[in-house]
Coordinates of C-alpha atoms in Angstrom, one line a residue:
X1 CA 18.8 -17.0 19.1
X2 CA 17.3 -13.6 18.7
X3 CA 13.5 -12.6 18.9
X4 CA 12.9 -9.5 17.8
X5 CA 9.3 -7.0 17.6
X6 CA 9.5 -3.7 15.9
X7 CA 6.5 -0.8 15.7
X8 CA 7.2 1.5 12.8
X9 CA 5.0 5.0 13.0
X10 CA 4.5 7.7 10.7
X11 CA 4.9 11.0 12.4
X12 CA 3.3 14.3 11.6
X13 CA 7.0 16.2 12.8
X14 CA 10.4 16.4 11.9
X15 CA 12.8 13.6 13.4
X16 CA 14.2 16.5 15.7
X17 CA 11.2 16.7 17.9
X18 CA 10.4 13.0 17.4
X19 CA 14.0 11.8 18.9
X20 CA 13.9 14.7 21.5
X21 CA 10.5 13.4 22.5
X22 CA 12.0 9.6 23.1
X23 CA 15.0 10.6 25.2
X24 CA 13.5 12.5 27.5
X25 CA 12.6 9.1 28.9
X26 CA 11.7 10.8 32.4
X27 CA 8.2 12.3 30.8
X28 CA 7.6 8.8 29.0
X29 CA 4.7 8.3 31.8
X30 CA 2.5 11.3 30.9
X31 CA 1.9 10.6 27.2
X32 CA 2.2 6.6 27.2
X33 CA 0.1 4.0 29.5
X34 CA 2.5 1.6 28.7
X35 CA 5.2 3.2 31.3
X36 CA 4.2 3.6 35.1
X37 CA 7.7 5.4 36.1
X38 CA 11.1 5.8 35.4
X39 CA 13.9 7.1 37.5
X40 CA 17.4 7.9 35.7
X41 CA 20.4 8.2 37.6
X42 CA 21.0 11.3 35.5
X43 CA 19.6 14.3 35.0
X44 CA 19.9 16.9 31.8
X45 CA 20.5 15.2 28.3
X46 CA 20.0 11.3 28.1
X47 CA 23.7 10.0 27.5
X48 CA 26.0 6.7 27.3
X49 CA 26.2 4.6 30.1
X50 CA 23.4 6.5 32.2
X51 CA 20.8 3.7 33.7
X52 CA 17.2 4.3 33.8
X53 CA 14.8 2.2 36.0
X54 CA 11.8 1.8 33.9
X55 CA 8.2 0.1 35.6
X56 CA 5.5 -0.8 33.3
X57 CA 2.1 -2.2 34.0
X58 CA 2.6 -5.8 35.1
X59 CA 6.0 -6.3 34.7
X60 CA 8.5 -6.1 37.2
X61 CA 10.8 -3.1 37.4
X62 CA 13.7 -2.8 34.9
X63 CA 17.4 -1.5 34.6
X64 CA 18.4 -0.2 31.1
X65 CA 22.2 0.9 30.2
X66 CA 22.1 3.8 27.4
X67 CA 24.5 3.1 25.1
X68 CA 24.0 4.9 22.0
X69 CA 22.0 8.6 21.8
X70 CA 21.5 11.0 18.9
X71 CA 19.7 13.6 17.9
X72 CA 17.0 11.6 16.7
X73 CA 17.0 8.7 19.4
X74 CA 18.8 6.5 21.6
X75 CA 19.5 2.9 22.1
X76 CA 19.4 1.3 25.7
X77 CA 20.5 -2.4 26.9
X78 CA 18.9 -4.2 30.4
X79 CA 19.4 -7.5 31.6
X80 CA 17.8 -10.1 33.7
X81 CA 18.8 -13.9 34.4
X82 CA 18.8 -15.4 31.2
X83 CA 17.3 -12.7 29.1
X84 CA 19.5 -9.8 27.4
X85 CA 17.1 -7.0 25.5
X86 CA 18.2 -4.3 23.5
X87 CA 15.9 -1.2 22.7
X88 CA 16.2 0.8 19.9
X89 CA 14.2 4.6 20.0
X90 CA 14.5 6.1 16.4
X91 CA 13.5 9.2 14.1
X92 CA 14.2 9.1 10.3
X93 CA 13.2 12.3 8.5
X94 CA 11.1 11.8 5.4
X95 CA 12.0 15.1 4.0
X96 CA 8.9 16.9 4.2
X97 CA 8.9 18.0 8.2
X98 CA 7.3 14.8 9.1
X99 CA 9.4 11.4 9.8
X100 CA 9.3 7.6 10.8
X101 CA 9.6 6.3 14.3
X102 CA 11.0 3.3 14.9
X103 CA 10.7 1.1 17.7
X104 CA 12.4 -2.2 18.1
X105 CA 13.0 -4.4 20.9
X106 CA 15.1 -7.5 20.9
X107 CA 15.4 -11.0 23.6
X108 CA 18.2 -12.9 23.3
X109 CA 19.2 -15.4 26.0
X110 CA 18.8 -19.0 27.2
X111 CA 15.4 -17.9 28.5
X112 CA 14.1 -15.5 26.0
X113 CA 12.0 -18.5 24.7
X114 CA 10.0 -19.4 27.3
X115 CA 9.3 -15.3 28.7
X116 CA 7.9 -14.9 25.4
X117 CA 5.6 -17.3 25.4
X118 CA 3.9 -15.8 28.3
X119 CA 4.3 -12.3 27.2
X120 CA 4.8 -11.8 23.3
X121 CA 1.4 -10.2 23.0
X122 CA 2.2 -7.5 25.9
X123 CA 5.2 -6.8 24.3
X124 CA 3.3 -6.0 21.1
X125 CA 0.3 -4.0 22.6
X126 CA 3.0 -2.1 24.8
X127 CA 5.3 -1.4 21.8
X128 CA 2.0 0.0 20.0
X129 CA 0.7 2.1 22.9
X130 CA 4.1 3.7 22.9
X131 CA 4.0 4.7 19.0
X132 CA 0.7 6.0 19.5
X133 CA 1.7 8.0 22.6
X134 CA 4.5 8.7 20.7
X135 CA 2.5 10.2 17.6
X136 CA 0.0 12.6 19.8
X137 CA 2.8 14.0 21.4
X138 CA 4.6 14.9 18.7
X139 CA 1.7 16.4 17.2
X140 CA 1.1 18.5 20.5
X141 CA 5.0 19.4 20.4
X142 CA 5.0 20.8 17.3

């Protein structure tokens, strides 16, 4: 069984900047609260099969695979005993130079259950924190 959350944001720029914005996961701590660090074992574009360590406030430190990136967003994979989450980063343009972000995170696994019944609602404050971060920087980026 899957759980999934999504945050859905209405941008004020093009899906360009948006999905630029979102995979350079590196600057993720400077306009949201909801990341405390990341370290990729990369460096210049975001690409397939680079890992990212991501902490966030109150959780412990997690790996994420990269394994989809575009122009307008990326997808990343972690995994932890009995939990597998997938994370989708992604700008549609709406056709007038503004666009939709959308954010979705799924759990999957034996254990995905009984995590979320502890922390469902940080999931959903983080996820909003992020698309507001998300919005003001665009806005400042463009």
């Amino acid at each position: 069984m899957t759980i999934e959350f999504s945050e859905t944001v209405p941008v004020g720029a093009p899906a360009e900047v948006v999905g630029r914005i979102m995979c350079d996961v590196a600057e993720w701590p400077r306009w949201t609260a909801s990341v405390s660090t990341v370290e990729r074992s990369g460096t210049g574009p975001l690409r397939v099969g680079e890992t990212v360590v991501v902490k966030q406030p109150k959780l412990p430190p997690s790996t994420w695979t990269v394994t989809k990136v575009g122009p307008t967003g990326f997808e990343w994979a972690s995994r932890s005993p009995g939990i597998r989450n997938v994370a989708g980063h992604w700008a549609t343009d709406a056709g007038d130079g503004t666009c939709t972000a959308a954010l979705t995170l799924s759990f999957a696994g034996p254990l995905a259950r009984l995590t979320l019944l502890f922390y469902s609602g940080l999931v959903r404050r983080y996820m909003a924190m992020e698309g507001e971060g998300l919005r003001a920087e665009a806005t400042r980026a463009r």
